[in-house]
Amino acid sequence: MSHRGRRTGSGARVLRAPAPAKGTIVKALRGADAVAEAMRQVNPGVVAAYPITPQTDVVERFSEFVADGEVGTEFVTVESEHSAMSACIGAAAAGCRVMTATSANGLALMWEMLYIAASYRAPIVMAVANRALSGPINIHCDHSDSMGARDSGWIQIYSSTVEEVYDNVIQAVRIGESKDVRLPVMVMFDGFIISHLLERVRVLPDKKVQSFIGPPRPVYSLLDIDHPLTYGPLDLFDYYFEHKRQQVDAMEYAEKAITDVGKEYGQVSGRLYGYYEAHELDDAEVAVVALGSTASTIKGLIPEIRDERIKGGLLKVRLFRPFPTRDVVRRLSATKAVAVLDRSASFGADGGPLYLEVSNALGRAGAKTKVTNYIYGLGGRDISHEHIMRVYQDLTRMARGRLKPGTRYLGVRE
Amino acid sequence: MARKKETAARKTRAQTRKGRKTERVKRAGGAKKVRTSAAGVKTSTRTRKKGEATSAIGAKRPAGRKRAKGRQAGGEKPGWRDIPRGGLIVKAGNAETYETGSWRTKAPAIDFDRCTNCLFCWIWCPDGAIQVKDGKVVGIDLFHCKGCGICAHECPKEAIAMVDERRTTHVA
Ligand code: SF4
Ligand code: SF4
């Protein structure tokens, strides 16, 4: 297998990135450790969390930092995730910088409070180790937990490597706290696949992280007794709609904040972040769109796909909320066929959540691209090399009109 | 006990009607210095200003107070860009300008002859609608009184009755 050199597109972007900060240390970390490490460097005022597999290692590791006095964080050990998120909202309302982490059923138990956090405009940062939602009970990776929360008003960032989780957690602090955004941010990383995978992470010096995030900038604080205020009053038909409209607006501001913070983080770390990552897309005839660790797997297979004489590319979507509609159109409308890989099913819908976004974006833009959907990896089912090759082969047939687009299932036993 | 209360309420309702008559007579007479309560007891010596709402039970909408913003027609309310984010109320003490009196179906009527000014009603009222001056109950703020009936329930002297709203407001 002869691996070609990186082509233009995102590869060039990586090359153009500035040199990493002095004092950067390369550490071997698992995804969960990387989140805990980023949290240690952020040193939030309050962390309220409840353990759940596979997120447990995040809070375990972080509680060690608390016990060792490495952070000044008030760690609130609560009796459930509902209480964890409630405590986080209270602390954010008090003006604190707040972080937490969860997975699957824990996220589901937070449901009510997720919406409240977003509507109170509390910039909480939460790492979500993606895990399948019960039932039947399963502890392995899929995106059914965070996809269900896609309309809760949180910014949602998906990470595809251990280093990306680390970087995303740090950036999330700045994004959520940006003026005019003030929204909570979820940073997703695939349960076990990333959370328990040991990888090389270029850890920034503590001081760099601190100067990058700066001090907490609360707009309002319940503890500011000179300016008393009310959080959470009754908001009926005469004002609720306006407050929801404000949240739509905040997401629009988030688009800019994410770009700005990504660029600035690039200056500090040498690693640039945008809405997406494009691999071999410039001359691509067919392309795959994916989130999370699978995007990394595909990225590694692209040279082989090119060796098969398939002009295939990859669009790795980093942000699911706000969704990079314009970028999707710009990067994919010249391709003939696109396959969208979803690690969650939307029962009764016309495909998975990512597919719906992509196909809507291209359809509304009037693109001629054929869009097809693959549901894969539910409950931690592996996605293999063969599966990915099959997707690209299907795409070439689709581009020639020999296969119809539709929703297909990768790796399920028929 | 319930029957006893009911009797008291009936009695007070009758007194309310009586009181209203008294007030009408007084108004017709031109002398508006003295207002009367439901029970015909002198409650206040303040002259009623034009446009100020009164009721036959000695309660009033505070002078010069307009209907709260929240009750105005849709077009007059601020748009989504002009209100604090997240439904926060950033100005303290504005519950005072919000009319909760519009929820009421029954209004409290105080029989000042029975009242011992123990102020239980004042302590229990969830809205601070019992008006007290110099340690004495002087009336009810109907702009805020939501008609919950807690005052009537708690009054040890059964001096408060909840009377049908239609009979007690919009006298003028
Ligand atoms: S509780 Fe009854 S007796 Fe006591 S002050 Fe109020 S009305 Fe008067
Ligand atoms: S009815 Fe309720 S709100 Fe009105 S004065 Fe009595 S206790 Fe207060």
Coordinates of C-alpha atoms and ligand atoms in Angstrom, one line a residue, chain B residues 100 104 106-110 120-122 124-131 139-142 144-154 160-162, ligand 2:
Chain B
T100 CA -51.4 40.6 39.8
R104 CA -58.8 37.6 41.1
K106 CA -63.0 36.9 44.7
A107 CA -61.8 39.9 46.7
P108 CA -61.3 40.1 50.5
A109 CA -63.7 42.4 52.4
I110 CA -62.6 43.5 55.9
F120 CA -52.1 38.1 61.0
C121 CA -53.5 38.9 57.6
W122 CA -50.6 41.2 56.9
W124 CA -49.7 35.8 55.8
C125 CA -50.6 37.7 52.7
P126 CA -48.2 36.4 50.0
D127 CA -48.4 39.7 48.1
G128 CA -48.1 42.4 50.7
A129 CA -51.5 43.6 49.7
I130 CA -52.8 44.3 53.2
Q131 CA -52.4 48.0 53.7
G139 CA -57.4 48.5 53.5
I140 CA -56.4 46.2 50.6
D141 CA -54.2 47.0 47.6
L142 CA -56.4 45.5 44.8
H144 CA -51.7 43.3 43.8
C145 CA -54.3 41.3 45.8
K146 CA -54.7 38.1 43.8
G147 CA -57.7 36.9 45.7
C148 CA -56.0 33.8 47.2
G149 CA -58.1 34.1 50.4
I150 CA -55.2 33.3 52.7
C151 CA -56.0 36.4 54.8
A152 CA -59.6 35.3 55.2
H153 CA -58.5 31.8 56.2
E154 CA -55.9 33.1 58.7
I160 CA -62.3 39.0 56.4
A161 CA -64.7 37.5 53.9
M162 CA -64.0 36.6 50.3
Ligands
SF4_2 S1 -56.7 37.6 49.2 FE1 -54.6 36.9 49.3 S2 -53.5 38.4 48.1 FE2 -55.5 39.3 48.6 S3 -55.1 40.4 50.5 FE3 -55.8 38.4 51.1 S4 -54.0 37.2 51.4 FE4 -53.4 39.0 50.2

